[in-house]
């Protein structure tokens, strides 16, 4: 199974904050950089996202901007 | 000047491929992870994006998915 | 392997048009509805997307609008 | 009135869950596939989205990924 | 017919540049501000987008960032 | 510091509604047009977004649709 989204950054869940329908997940990448994802609480439950879990942040290339 | 987008990953431009209106930029992050951005060629010119340049990939948190 | 994106619509590739960096893929869903995806040509190659192939359109819930 | 978004999938609202600013709407398409949309509660009110209502899920083609 | 997307900014098409699958449309809003949209060339044709035409830029609220 | 996102619309914050993780910000543009942004409450705090503040709505061109 492969997904067209070009970006897959592996890391460890640093924090999960669930609030009603939405949840904010902070993922610490290998190089001390942190990625924050806002996903539905339903997906947090379905994937069993919790502190310390290893997973990846996935991002479609057209959603990435560049800052100089 | 600050932007609401929560994710800002610093790295170095590994490649830039411009093709008509669109361009694909590969940014190597500090930990050997690579982020691909699809932006307009107009922005590549305006920001002077070129191989070897240090810049950041910027991503709104609602655009980030999580994969288990 | 599971992805937080809530929407996964299975279908058959009806057409693929590649043009430089970008590609347009039309996927016919089971109920005669068609979904069009614009992805990079790199992903078309990597996933072997071609006419007649069975695959899924995947969409993050925050990207879906509703029309009345 | 026409919109540039290429994808318009007609169906029936299966559930609406409103929680503060955000709402999650599940739309059952004709072929038993379900699409989940996360929109603002303001839009749920303005459009009168409720269980049993017929409406369409609308998605810009650049937001659609492909999974093999 | 109403769409859940909260933002609808009316203006006049200042330029359209079509290049293969993708097109870049610049829309001049009433207050001299310009909005650039990247849509498919297919949608440019279907909607008859051309210089001087009055239309609206439509944006889902979750796609808007804020800069201070 | 420059960002690849092509759209930057300056205005004044008309209202901010924070609800748990998410916040809805209404920005009045110079020509009486209003843009609504849904961002995280964390960003509202970090940027000090409040009624009357002058700031810009920033939008990536690939997120803009066109309506005829």
mmCIF file of C-alpha atoms in Angstrom:
data_model
loop_
_atom_site.group_PDB
_atom_site.id
_atom_site.type_symbol
_atom_site.label_atom_id
_atom_site.label_comp_id
_atom_site.label_asym_id
_atom_site.label_seq_id
_atom_site.Cartn_x
_atom_site.Cartn_y
_atom_site.Cartn_z
ATOM 1 C CA UNK A 1 0.000 0.000 0.000
ATOM 2 C CA UNK A 2 1.492 3.312 -1.096
ATOM 3 C CA UNK A 3 0.150 6.868 -0.938
ATOM 4 C CA UNK A 4 0.822 9.627 -3.466
ATOM 5 C CA UNK A 5 1.603 12.166 -0.712
ATOM 6 C CA UNK A 6 5.311 12.859 -1.118
ATOM 7 C CA UNK A 7 6.234 13.776 2.441
ATOM 8 C CA UNK A 8 6.524 11.263 5.268
ATOM 9 C CA UNK A 9 8.504 12.420 8.292
ATOM 10 C CA UNK A 10 9.054 9.830 11.006
ATOM 11 C CA UNK A 11 9.126 10.748 14.661
ATOM 12 C CA UNK A 12 7.721 10.176 18.132
ATOM 13 C CA UNK A 13 4.514 11.611 19.581
ATOM 14 C CA UNK A 14 5.437 14.256 22.129
ATOM 15 C CA UNK A 15 1.912 15.282 23.108
ATOM 16 C CA UNK A 16 -1.716 14.710 22.164
ATOM 17 C CA UNK A 17 -4.439 17.147 23.143
ATOM 18 C CA UNK A 18 -7.971 16.102 22.327
ATOM 19 C CA UNK A 19 -10.798 18.619 22.528
ATOM 20 C CA UNK A 20 -14.195 17.583 21.240
ATOM 21 C CA UNK A 21 -14.029 16.814 17.502
ATOM 22 C CA UNK A 22 -10.475 17.978 16.957
ATOM 23 C CA UNK A 23 -7.073 16.998 18.310
ATOM 24 C CA UNK A 24 -3.607 18.512 18.178
ATOM 25 C CA UNK A 25 -0.700 16.095 17.922
ATOM 26 C CA UNK A 26 2.937 17.148 18.324
ATOM 27 C CA UNK A 27 5.485 14.826 16.716
ATOM 28 C CA UNK A 28 9.184 15.177 17.481
ATOM 29 C CA UNK A 29 11.247 14.384 14.407
ATOM 30 C CA UNK A 30 14.655 12.786 14.608
ATOM 31 C CA UNK A 31 16.455 16.118 14.329
ATOM 32 C CA UNK A 32 14.742 17.837 17.255
ATOM 33 C CA UNK A 33 12.287 19.542 14.945
ATOM 34 C CA UNK A 34 8.627 19.344 15.939
ATOM 35 C CA UNK A 35 5.663 18.953 13.591
ATOM 36 C CA UNK A 36 2.147 19.815 14.789
ATOM 37 C CA UNK A 37 -0.835 18.088 13.185
ATOM 38 C CA UNK A 38 -4.493 18.997 13.659
ATOM 39 C CA UNK A 39 -6.581 15.902 12.941
ATOM 40 C CA UNK A 40 -9.983 14.660 14.104
ATOM 41 C CA UNK A 41 -10.300 13.029 17.515
ATOM 42 C CA UNK A 42 -11.863 10.107 15.684
ATOM 43 C CA UNK A 43 -8.540 9.483 13.912
ATOM 44 C CA UNK A 44 -6.592 9.791 17.176
ATOM 45 C CA UNK A 45 -8.740 6.974 18.571
ATOM 46 C CA UNK A 46 -8.685 4.828 15.429
ATOM 47 C CA UNK A 47 -4.886 5.001 15.109
ATOM 48 C CA UNK A 48 -4.213 4.795 18.851
ATOM 49 C CA UNK A 49 -2.133 7.994 18.803
ATOM 50 C CA UNK A 50 -0.587 8.518 22.243
ATOM 51 C CA UNK A 51 2.529 9.995 23.822
ATOM 52 C CA UNK A 52 5.679 8.035 23.018
ATOM 53 C CA UNK A 53 4.250 6.260 19.980
ATOM 54 C CA UNK A 54 6.392 6.210 16.842
ATOM 55 C CA UNK A 55 4.579 7.371 13.723
ATOM 56 C CA UNK A 56 4.944 9.613 10.694
ATOM 57 C CA UNK A 57 3.649 13.020 9.722
ATOM 58 C CA UNK A 58 2.359 12.835 6.142
ATOM 59 C CA UNK A 59 1.956 15.939 3.979
ATOM 60 C CA UNK A 60 0.907 16.391 0.316
ATOM 61 C CA UNK A 61 3.593 18.373 -1.553
ATOM 62 C CA UNK A 62 1.116 20.990 -2.788
ATOM 63 C CA UNK A 63 0.461 21.948 0.869
ATOM 64 C CA UNK A 64 4.096 22.833 1.599
ATOM 65 C CA UNK A 65 5.236 26.454 1.343
ATOM 66 C CA UNK A 66 8.778 27.756 1.320
ATOM 67 C CA UNK A 67 10.104 30.587 3.483
ATOM 68 C CA UNK A 68 13.273 32.424 2.786
ATOM 69 C CA UNK B 1 6.474 39.415 11.394
ATOM 70 C CA UNK B 2 4.963 36.094 12.449
ATOM 71 C CA UNK B 3 2.738 33.618 10.635
ATOM 72 C CA UNK B 4 0.022 31.449 12.196
ATOM 73 C CA UNK B 5 1.263 28.317 10.376
ATOM 74 C CA UNK B 6 2.628 26.112 13.153
ATOM 75 C CA UNK B 7 5.239 24.141 11.232
ATOM 76 C CA UNK B 8 8.544 25.581 10.063
ATOM 77 C CA UNK B 9 11.238 23.018 9.207
ATOM 78 C CA UNK B 10 14.645 24.433 8.338
ATOM 79 C CA UNK B 11 16.871 22.825 5.745
ATOM 80 C CA UNK B 12 18.853 23.231 2.549
ATOM 81 C CA UNK B 13 17.533 23.153 -1.005
ATOM 82 C CA UNK B 14 18.622 19.911 -2.619
ATOM 83 C CA UNK B 15 16.976 20.429 -6.007
ATOM 84 C CA UNK B 16 14.633 22.783 -7.834
ATOM 85 C CA UNK B 17 12.770 21.723 -10.943
ATOM 86 C CA UNK B 18 10.774 24.414 -12.694
ATOM 87 C CA UNK B 19 8.280 23.469 -15.380
ATOM 88 C CA UNK B 20 6.021 26.207 -16.715
ATOM 89 C CA UNK B 21 3.794 27.579 -13.940
ATOM 90 C CA UNK B 22 4.770 25.059 -11.292
ATOM 91 C CA UNK B 23 7.990 24.072 -9.565
ATOM 92 C CA UNK B 24 9.049 21.213 -7.327
ATOM 93 C CA UNK B 25 11.521 22.020 -4.563
ATOM 94 C CA UNK B 26 13.260 19.361 -2.470
ATOM 95 C CA UNK B 27 14.518 20.547 0.912
ATOM 96 C CA UNK B 28 16.870 18.387 2.955
ATOM 97 C CA UNK B 29 16.161 18.766 6.649
ATOM 98 C CA UNK B 30 18.885 18.532 9.246
ATOM 99 C CA UNK B 31 18.219 14.859 10.008
ATOM 100 C CA UNK B 32 18.496 13.548 6.445
ATOM 101 C CA UNK B 33 14.763 13.744 5.953
ATOM 102 C CA UNK B 34 13.597 15.370 2.730
ATOM 103 C CA UNK B 35 10.513 17.569 2.257
ATOM 104 C CA UNK B 36 9.102 18.170 -1.234
ATOM 105 C CA UNK B 37 7.157 21.358 -1.921
ATOM 106 C CA UNK B 38 5.142 22.153 -5.032
ATOM 107 C CA UNK B 39 4.935 25.922 -5.382
ATOM 108 C CA UNK B 40 4.520 28.310 -8.318
ATOM 109 C CA UNK B 41 7.520 29.138 -10.475
ATOM 110 C CA UNK B 42 6.716 32.774 -9.747
ATOM 111 C CA UNK B 43 7.495 32.158 -6.058
ATOM 112 C CA UNK B 44 10.725 30.325 -6.914
ATOM 113 C CA UNK B 45 11.864 33.453 -8.768
ATOM 114 C CA UNK B 46 10.613 35.938 -6.172
ATOM 115 C CA UNK B 47 12.342 34.107 -3.293
ATOM 116 C CA UNK B 48 15.458 33.198 -5.260
ATOM 117 C CA UNK B 49 15.076 29.496 -4.435
ATOM 118 C CA UNK B 50 18.115 27.597 -5.742
ATOM 119 C CA UNK B 51 20.216 24.569 -4.900
ATOM 120 C CA UNK B 52 22.224 24.973 -1.719
ATOM 121 C CA UNK B 53 20.106 27.804 -0.320
ATOM 122 C CA UNK B 54 19.033 27.531 3.311
ATOM 123 C CA UNK B 55 15.317 28.021 3.868
ATOM 124 C CA UNK B 56 12.324 26.573 5.667
ATOM 125 C CA UNK B 57 9.395 24.420 4.667
ATOM 126 C CA UNK B 58 6.244 25.938 6.184
ATOM 127 C CA UNK B 59 3.057 23.904 6.689
ATOM 128 C CA UNK B 60 -0.306 24.767 8.296
ATOM 129 C CA UNK B 61 -1.115 22.233 11.030
ATOM 130 C CA UNK B 62 -4.516 21.365 9.531
ATOM 131 C CA UNK B 63 -2.681 20.059 6.430
ATOM 132 C CA UNK B 64 -0.638 17.474 8.337
ATOM 133 C CA UNK B 65 -1.866 13.877 8.554
ATOM 134 C CA UNK B 66 -0.587 11.123 10.819
ATOM 135 C CA UNK B 67 0.355 7.622 9.718
ATOM 136 C CA UNK B 68 0.696 4.734 12.068
ATOM 137 C CA UNK C 1 -0.280 0.858 8.411
ATOM 138 C CA UNK C 2 -3.118 3.338 8.827
ATOM 139 C CA UNK C 3 -3.501 6.996 7.844
ATOM 140 C CA UNK C 4 -5.456 9.650 9.750
ATOM 141 C CA UNK C 5 -7.150 10.905 6.551
ATOM 142 C CA UNK C 6 -10.800 9.933 6.992
ATOM 143 C CA UNK C 7 -11.847 9.553 3.360
ATOM 144 C CA UNK C 8 -10.839 6.638 1.156
ATOM 145 C CA UNK C 9 -12.972 6.108 -1.950
ATOM 146 C CA UNK C 10 -12.173 3.029 -4.005
ATOM 147 C CA UNK C 11 -12.442 3.038 -7.764
ATOM 148 C CA UNK C 12 -10.764 2.401 -11.106
ATOM 149 C CA UNK C 13 -8.457 4.770 -12.985
ATOM 150 C CA UNK C 14 -10.321 6.109 -15.992
ATOM 151 C CA UNK C 15 -7.575 8.352 -17.346
ATOM 152 C CA UNK C 16 -4.129 9.681 -16.481
ATOM 153 C CA UNK C 17 -2.744 12.812 -18.099
ATOM 154 C CA UNK C 18 0.845 13.651 -17.265
ATOM 155 C CA UNK C 19 2.254 17.066 -18.152
ATOM 156 C CA UNK C 20 5.684 17.958 -16.853
ATOM 157 C CA UNK C 21 5.694 18.024 -13.032
ATOM 158 C CA UNK C 22 1.962 17.555 -12.560
ATOM 159 C CA UNK C 23 -0.559 14.892 -13.493
ATOM 160 C CA UNK C 24 -4.337 14.685 -13.518
ATOM 161 C CA UNK C 25 -5.877 11.348 -12.599
ATOM 162 C CA UNK C 26 -9.570 10.549 -13.024
ATOM 163 C CA UNK C 27 -10.891 7.760 -10.829
ATOM 164 C CA UNK C 28 -14.315 6.239 -11.474
ATOM 165 C CA UNK C 29 -15.969 5.295 -8.201
ATOM 166 C CA UNK C 30 -18.307 2.356 -7.914
ATOM 167 C CA UNK C 31 -21.436 4.446 -8.317
ATOM 168 C CA UNK C 32 -20.493 6.135 -11.598
ATOM 169 C CA UNK C 33 -19.170 9.168 -9.786
ATOM 170 C CA UNK C 34 -15.755 10.425 -10.885
ATOM 171 C CA UNK C 35 -13.059 11.922 -8.660
ATOM 172 C CA UNK C 36 -10.244 13.977 -10.193
ATOM 173 C CA UNK C 37 -6.890 14.163 -8.411
ATOM 174 C CA UNK C 38 -4.000 16.481 -9.253
ATOM 175 C CA UNK C 39 -0.801 14.878 -7.996
ATOM 176 C CA UNK C 40 2.845 15.059 -9.049
ATOM 177 C CA UNK C 41 4.044 13.053 -12.035
ATOM 178 C CA UNK C 42 6.652 11.611 -9.690
ATOM 179 C CA UNK C 43 3.874 9.968 -7.662
ATOM 180 C CA UNK C 44 2.168 8.654 -10.800
ATOM 181 C CA UNK C 45 5.415 6.861 -11.665
ATOM 182 C CA UNK C 46 6.156 5.671 -8.135
ATOM 183 C CA UNK C 47 2.673 4.185 -7.674
ATOM 184 C CA UNK C 48 2.341 2.893 -11.241
ATOM 185 C CA UNK C 49 -0.932 4.748 -11.787
ATOM 186 C CA UNK C 50 -2.388 3.788 -15.169
ATOM 187 C CA UNK C 51 -5.748 3.349 -16.858
ATOM 188 C CA UNK C 52 -7.728 0.402 -15.513
ATOM 189 C CA UNK C 53 -5.826 0.153 -12.241
ATOM 190 C CA UNK C 54 -7.870 -0.171 -9.052
ATOM 191 C CA UNK C 55 -6.934 2.314 -6.349
ATOM 192 C CA UNK C 56 -8.405 4.744 -3.867
ATOM 193 C CA UNK C 57 -8.817 8.497 -3.722
ATOM 194 C CA UNK C 58 -7.765 9.673 -0.250
ATOM 195 C CA UNK C 59 -8.907 13.023 1.179
ATOM 196 C CA UNK C 60 -8.363 14.666 4.583
ATOM 197 C CA UNK C 61 -11.737 15.582 6.124
ATOM 198 C CA UNK C 62 -10.758 19.235 6.643
ATOM 199 C CA UNK C 63 -10.427 19.570 2.833
ATOM 200 C CA UNK C 64 -14.027 18.568 2.123
ATOM 201 C CA UNK C 65 -16.677 21.238 1.650
ATOM 202 C CA UNK C 66 -20.435 20.798 1.572
ATOM 203 C CA UNK C 67 -22.772 22.206 -1.065
ATOM 204 C CA UNK C 68 -26.472 22.546 -0.616
ATOM 205 C CA UNK D 1 -23.067 29.785 -10.847
ATOM 206 C CA UNK D 2 -20.190 27.328 -11.246
ATOM 207 C CA UNK D 3 -17.164 26.578 -9.071
ATOM 208 C CA UNK D 4 -13.700 25.579 -10.277
ATOM 209 C CA UNK D 5 -13.490 22.695 -7.770
ATOM 210 C CA UNK D 6 -13.589 19.575 -9.923
ATOM 211 C CA UNK D 7 -15.132 17.111 -7.499
ATOM 212 C CA UNK D 8 -18.810 17.129 -6.513
ATOM 213 C CA UNK D 9 -20.100 13.904 -5.000
ATOM 214 C CA UNK D 10 -23.826 13.783 -4.277
ATOM 215 C CA UNK D 11 -25.214 11.958 -1.284
ATOM 216 C CA UNK D 12 -27.342 12.105 1.845
ATOM 217 C CA UNK D 13 -26.315 13.391 5.275
ATOM 218 C CA UNK D 14 -25.933 10.433 7.604
ATOM 219 C CA UNK D 15 -24.862 12.344 10.702
ATOM 220 C CA UNK D 16 -23.910 15.841 11.866
ATOM 221 C CA UNK D 17 -21.929 16.406 15.025
ATOM 222 C CA UNK D 18 -21.441 20.014 16.063
ATOM 223 C CA UNK D 19 -18.907 20.880 18.750
ATOM 224 C CA UNK D 20 -18.194 24.542 19.349
ATOM 225 C CA UNK D 21 -16.693 26.153 16.245
ATOM 226 C CA UNK D 22 -16.295 22.955 14.244
ATOM 227 C CA UNK D 23 -18.639 20.290 12.935
ATOM 228 C CA UNK D 24 -18.200 16.850 11.426
ATOM 229 C CA UNK D 25 -20.623 15.856 8.687
ATOM 230 C CA UNK D 26 -20.883 12.324 7.299
ATOM 231 C CA UNK D 27 -22.358 12.054 3.807
ATOM 232 C CA UNK D 28 -23.394 8.697 2.400
ATOM 233 C CA UNK D 29 -22.730 8.576 -1.328
ATOM 234 C CA UNK D 30 -24.891 6.590 -3.713
ATOM 235 C CA UNK D 31 -22.563 3.587 -3.690
ATOM 236 C CA UNK D 32 -22.484 3.052 0.062
ATOM 237 C CA UNK D 33 -19.236 4.979 0.370
ATOM 238 C CA UNK D 34 -19.114 7.601 3.108
ATOM 239 C CA UNK D 35 -17.375 10.975 2.937
ATOM 240 C CA UNK D 36 -16.566 12.881 6.139
ATOM 241 C CA UNK D 37 -16.285 16.670 6.019
ATOM 242 C CA UNK D 38 -14.999 18.920 8.786
ATOM 243 C CA UNK D 39 -16.511 22.372 8.314
ATOM 244 C CA UNK D 40 -17.367 25.256 10.640
ATOM 245 C CA UNK D 41 -20.529 25.088 12.728
ATOM 246 C CA UNK D 42 -21.398 28.444 11.175
ATOM 247 C CA UNK D 43 -21.635 26.778 7.772
ATOM 248 C CA UNK D 44 -23.741 23.918 9.157
ATOM 249 C CA UNK D 45 -26.256 26.515 10.369
ATOM 250 C CA UNK D 46 -26.128 28.683 7.247
ATOM 251 C CA UNK D 47 -26.711 25.716 4.900
ATOM 252 C CA UNK D 48 -29.182 23.940 7.161
ATOM 253 C CA UNK D 49 -27.141 20.731 7.133
ATOM 254 C CA UNK D 50 -29.066 17.999 8.970
ATOM 255 C CA UNK D 51 -29.552 14.248 8.901
ATOM 256 C CA UNK D 52 -31.359 13.023 5.800
ATOM 257 C CA UNK D 53 -30.650 16.130 3.734
ATOM 258 C CA UNK D 54 -29.379 15.602 0.175
ATOM 259 C CA UNK D 55 -26.250 17.570 -0.645
ATOM 260 C CA UNK D 56 -22.843 17.261 -2.241
ATOM 261 C CA UNK D 57 -19.315 16.910 -0.952
ATOM 262 C CA UNK D 58 -17.098 19.320 -2.918
ATOM 263 C CA UNK D 59 -13.321 18.866 -3.128
ATOM 264 C CA UNK D 60 -10.603 20.771 -5.048
ATOM 265 C CA UNK D 61 -8.607 18.339 -7.219
ATOM 266 C CA UNK D 62 -5.268 19.430 -5.731
ATOM 267 C CA UNK D 63 -6.485 18.130 -2.329
ATOM 268 C CA UNK D 64 -7.048 14.567 -3.542
ATOM 269 C CA UNK D 65 -4.336 11.947 -3.049
ATOM 270 C CA UNK D 66 -4.135 8.496 -4.599
ATOM 271 C CA UNK D 67 -3.482 5.276 -2.711
ATOM 272 C CA UNK D 68 -2.374 2.108 -4.370
ATOM 273 C CA UNK E 1 -27.144 26.549 -4.185
ATOM 274 C CA UNK E 2 -24.775 27.410 -1.348
ATOM 275 C CA UNK E 3 -21.281 26.236 -0.495
ATOM 276 C CA UNK E 4 -19.836 25.763 3.002
ATOM 277 C CA UNK E 5 -16.618 27.627 2.085
ATOM 278 C CA UNK E 6 -16.783 30.832 4.127
ATOM 279 C CA UNK E 7 -14.738 33.150 1.927
ATOM 280 C CA UNK E 8 -15.999 34.595 -1.355
ATOM 281 C CA UNK E 9 -14.114 37.637 -2.606
ATOM 282 C CA UNK E 10 -15.530 39.288 -5.721
ATOM 283 C CA UNK E 11 -13.296 40.853 -8.324
ATOM 284 C CA UNK E 12 -12.269 41.035 -11.952
ATOM 285 C CA UNK E 13 -9.867 38.730 -13.773
ATOM 286 C CA UNK E 14 -6.656 40.627 -14.429
ATOM 287 C CA UNK E 15 -4.756 37.824 -16.154
ATOM 288 C CA UNK E 16 -5.016 34.126 -16.990
ATOM 289 C CA UNK E 17 -1.960 32.070 -17.831
ATOM 290 C CA UNK E 18 -2.619 28.506 -18.934
ATOM 291 C CA UNK E 19 0.244 26.024 -19.110
ATOM 292 C CA UNK E 20 -0.628 22.402 -19.777
ATOM 293 C CA UNK E 21 -2.764 20.985 -16.959
ATOM 294 C CA UNK E 22 -2.520 23.995 -14.666
ATOM 295 C CA UNK E 23 -3.487 27.649 -14.895
ATOM 296 C CA UNK E 24 -2.751 30.734 -12.845
ATOM 297 C CA UNK E 25 -5.533 33.280 -12.530
ATOM 298 C CA UNK E 26 -5.054 36.746 -11.028
ATOM 299 C CA UNK E 27 -8.201 38.387 -9.704
ATOM 300 C CA UNK E 28 -8.225 42.076 -8.785
ATOM 301 C CA UNK E 29 -10.472 42.654 -5.792
ATOM 302 C CA UNK E 30 -12.435 45.852 -5.346
ATOM 303 C CA UNK E 31 -9.824 47.391 -3.049
ATOM 304 C CA UNK E 32 -6.832 47.038 -5.363
ATOM 305 C CA UNK E 33 -5.763 43.822 -3.683
ATOM 306 C CA UNK E 34 -4.937 40.917 -5.979
ATOM 307 C CA UNK E 35 -5.681 37.241 -5.336
ATOM 308 C CA UNK E 36 -3.840 34.545 -7.306
ATOM 309 C CA UNK E 37 -5.508 31.167 -7.842
ATOM 310 C CA UNK E 38 -3.872 28.046 -9.249
ATOM 311 C CA UNK E 39 -6.601 25.863 -10.738
ATOM 312 C CA UNK E 40 -6.715 23.265 -13.521
ATOM 313 C CA UNK E 41 -6.838 24.399 -17.134
ATOM 314 C CA UNK E 42 -9.931 22.223 -17.420
ATOM 315 C CA UNK E 43 -11.735 24.497 -14.967
ATOM 316 C CA UNK E 44 -10.558 27.631 -16.785
ATOM 317 C CA UNK E 45 -12.226 26.287 -19.926
ATOM 318 C CA UNK E 46 -15.369 25.011 -18.213
ATOM 319 C CA UNK E 47 -15.980 28.338 -16.437
ATOM 320 C CA UNK E 48 -14.869 30.526 -19.334
ATOM 321 C CA UNK E 49 -12.341 32.368 -17.181
ATOM 322 C CA UNK E 50 -10.808 35.220 -19.202
ATOM 323 C CA UNK E 51 -9.400 38.687 -18.698
ATOM 324 C CA UNK E 52 -11.997 41.240 -17.666
ATOM 325 C CA UNK E 53 -14.539 38.675 -16.440
ATOM 326 C CA UNK E 54 -16.144 39.314 -13.055
ATOM 327 C CA UNK E 55 -15.964 36.367 -10.689
ATOM 328 C CA UNK E 56 -15.145 35.411 -7.125
ATOM 329 C CA UNK E 57 -12.190 33.829 -5.399
ATOM 330 C CA UNK E 58 -13.523 31.153 -3.013
ATOM 331 C CA UNK E 59 -11.464 29.868 -0.070
ATOM 332 C CA UNK E 60 -12.264 27.390 2.727
ATOM 333 C CA UNK E 61 -11.633 29.033 6.126
ATOM 334 C CA UNK E 62 -9.304 26.257 7.288
ATOM 335 C CA UNK E 63 -6.930 27.197 4.427
ATOM 336 C CA UNK E 64 -6.460 30.801 5.587
ATOM 337 C CA UNK E 65 -3.468 31.718 7.752
ATOM 338 C CA UNK E 66 -2.896 34.924 9.664
ATOM 339 C CA UNK E 67 0.268 37.022 9.578
ATOM 340 C CA UNK E 68 1.115 39.595 12.149
ATOM 341 C CA UNK F 1 11.889 36.986 5.393
ATOM 342 C CA UNK F 2 9.561 36.060 2.531
ATOM 343 C CA UNK F 3 6.993 33.290 2.137
ATOM 344 C CA UNK F 4 6.097 31.497 -1.094
ATOM 345 C CA UNK F 5 2.349 31.862 -0.447
ATOM 346 C CA UNK F 6 1.164 34.279 -3.124
ATOM 347 C CA UNK F 7 -1.800 35.862 -1.369
ATOM 348 C CA UNK F 8 -1.508 38.380 1.446
ATOM 349 C CA UNK F 9 -4.614 40.471 2.114
ATOM 350 C CA UNK F 10 -4.245 43.199 4.714
ATOM 351 C CA UNK F 11 -7.074 44.125 7.029
ATOM 352 C CA UNK F 12 -8.271 44.604 10.587
ATOM 353 C CA UNK F 13 -9.471 41.912 12.983
ATOM 354 C CA UNK F 14 -13.233 42.259 13.382
ATOM 355 C CA UNK F 15 -13.751 39.358 15.758
ATOM 356 C CA UNK F 16 -11.911 36.440 17.356
ATOM 357 C CA UNK F 17 -13.765 33.451 18.770
ATOM 358 C CA UNK F 18 -11.636 30.900 20.577
ATOM 359 C CA UNK F 19 -13.089 27.493 21.441
ATOM 360 C CA UNK F 20 -10.724 24.886 22.817
ATOM 361 C CA UNK F 21 -8.028 24.021 20.269
ATOM 362 C CA UNK F 22 -9.467 26.022 17.393
ATOM 363 C CA UNK F 23 -10.255 29.672 16.790
ATOM 364 C CA UNK F 24 -12.189 31.589 14.163
ATOM 365 C CA UNK F 25 -10.826 34.982 13.163
ATOM 366 C CA UNK F 26 -12.734 37.439 10.982
ATOM 367 C CA UNK F 27 -10.588 39.996 9.170
ATOM 368 C CA UNK F 28 -12.174 43.004 7.488
ATOM 369 C CA UNK F 29 -10.280 43.895 4.317
ATOM 370 C CA UNK F 30 -9.970 47.452 3.105
ATOM 371 C CA UNK F 31 -12.888 47.149 0.685
ATOM 372 C CA UNK F 32 -15.494 45.944 3.200
ATOM 373 C CA UNK F 33 -14.880 42.333 2.253
ATOM 374 C CA UNK F 34 -14.437 39.930 5.163
ATOM 375 C CA UNK F 35 -12.096 36.932 5.282
ATOM 376 C CA UNK F 36 -12.633 34.183 7.874
ATOM 377 C CA UNK F 37 -9.662 32.114 9.035
ATOM 378 C CA UNK F 38 -9.795 28.980 11.168
ATOM 379 C CA UNK F 39 -6.466 28.627 12.958
ATOM 380 C CA UNK F 40 -5.354 27.034 16.205
ATOM 381 C CA UNK F 41 -5.938 28.843 19.483
ATOM 382 C CA UNK F 42 -2.217 28.392 20.071
ATOM 383 C CA UNK F 43 -1.493 30.663 17.098
ATOM 384 C CA UNK F 44 -4.045 33.234 18.260
ATOM 385 C CA UNK F 45 -2.123 33.487 21.539
ATOM 386 C CA UNK F 46 1.337 33.421 19.984
ATOM 387 C CA UNK F 47 0.497 36.204 17.495
ATOM 388 C CA UNK F 48 -1.635 38.217 19.895
ATOM 389 C CA UNK F 49 -4.605 38.234 17.543
ATOM 390 C CA UNK F 50 -7.347 40.455 18.982
ATOM 391 C CA UNK F 51 -10.136 42.731 17.818
ATOM 392 C CA UNK F 52 -8.882 45.877 16.116
ATOM 393 C CA UNK F 53 -5.421 44.532 15.353
ATOM 394 C CA UNK F 54 -4.086 45.075 11.831
ATOM 395 C CA UNK F 55 -2.809 41.921 10.168
ATOM 396 C CA UNK F 56 -2.925 39.962 6.932
ATOM 397 C CA UNK F 57 -4.762 36.884 5.741
ATOM 398 C CA UNK F 58 -2.258 34.649 3.922
ATOM 399 C CA UNK F 59 -3.372 31.981 1.441
ATOM 400 C CA UNK F 60 -1.404 29.582 -0.796
ATOM 401 C CA UNK F 61 -2.512 29.999 -4.435
ATOM 402 C CA UNK F 62 -3.305 26.285 -4.850
ATOM 403 C CA UNK F 63 -5.998 26.657 -2.143
ATOM 404 C CA UNK F 64 -7.953 29.324 -4.026
ATOM 405 C CA UNK F 65 -10.920 28.322 -6.162
ATOM 406 C CA UNK F 66 -12.778 30.444 -8.691
ATOM 407 C CA UNK F 67 -16.553 30.866 -8.894
ATOM 408 C CA UNK F 68 -18.339 32.173 -11.900
#
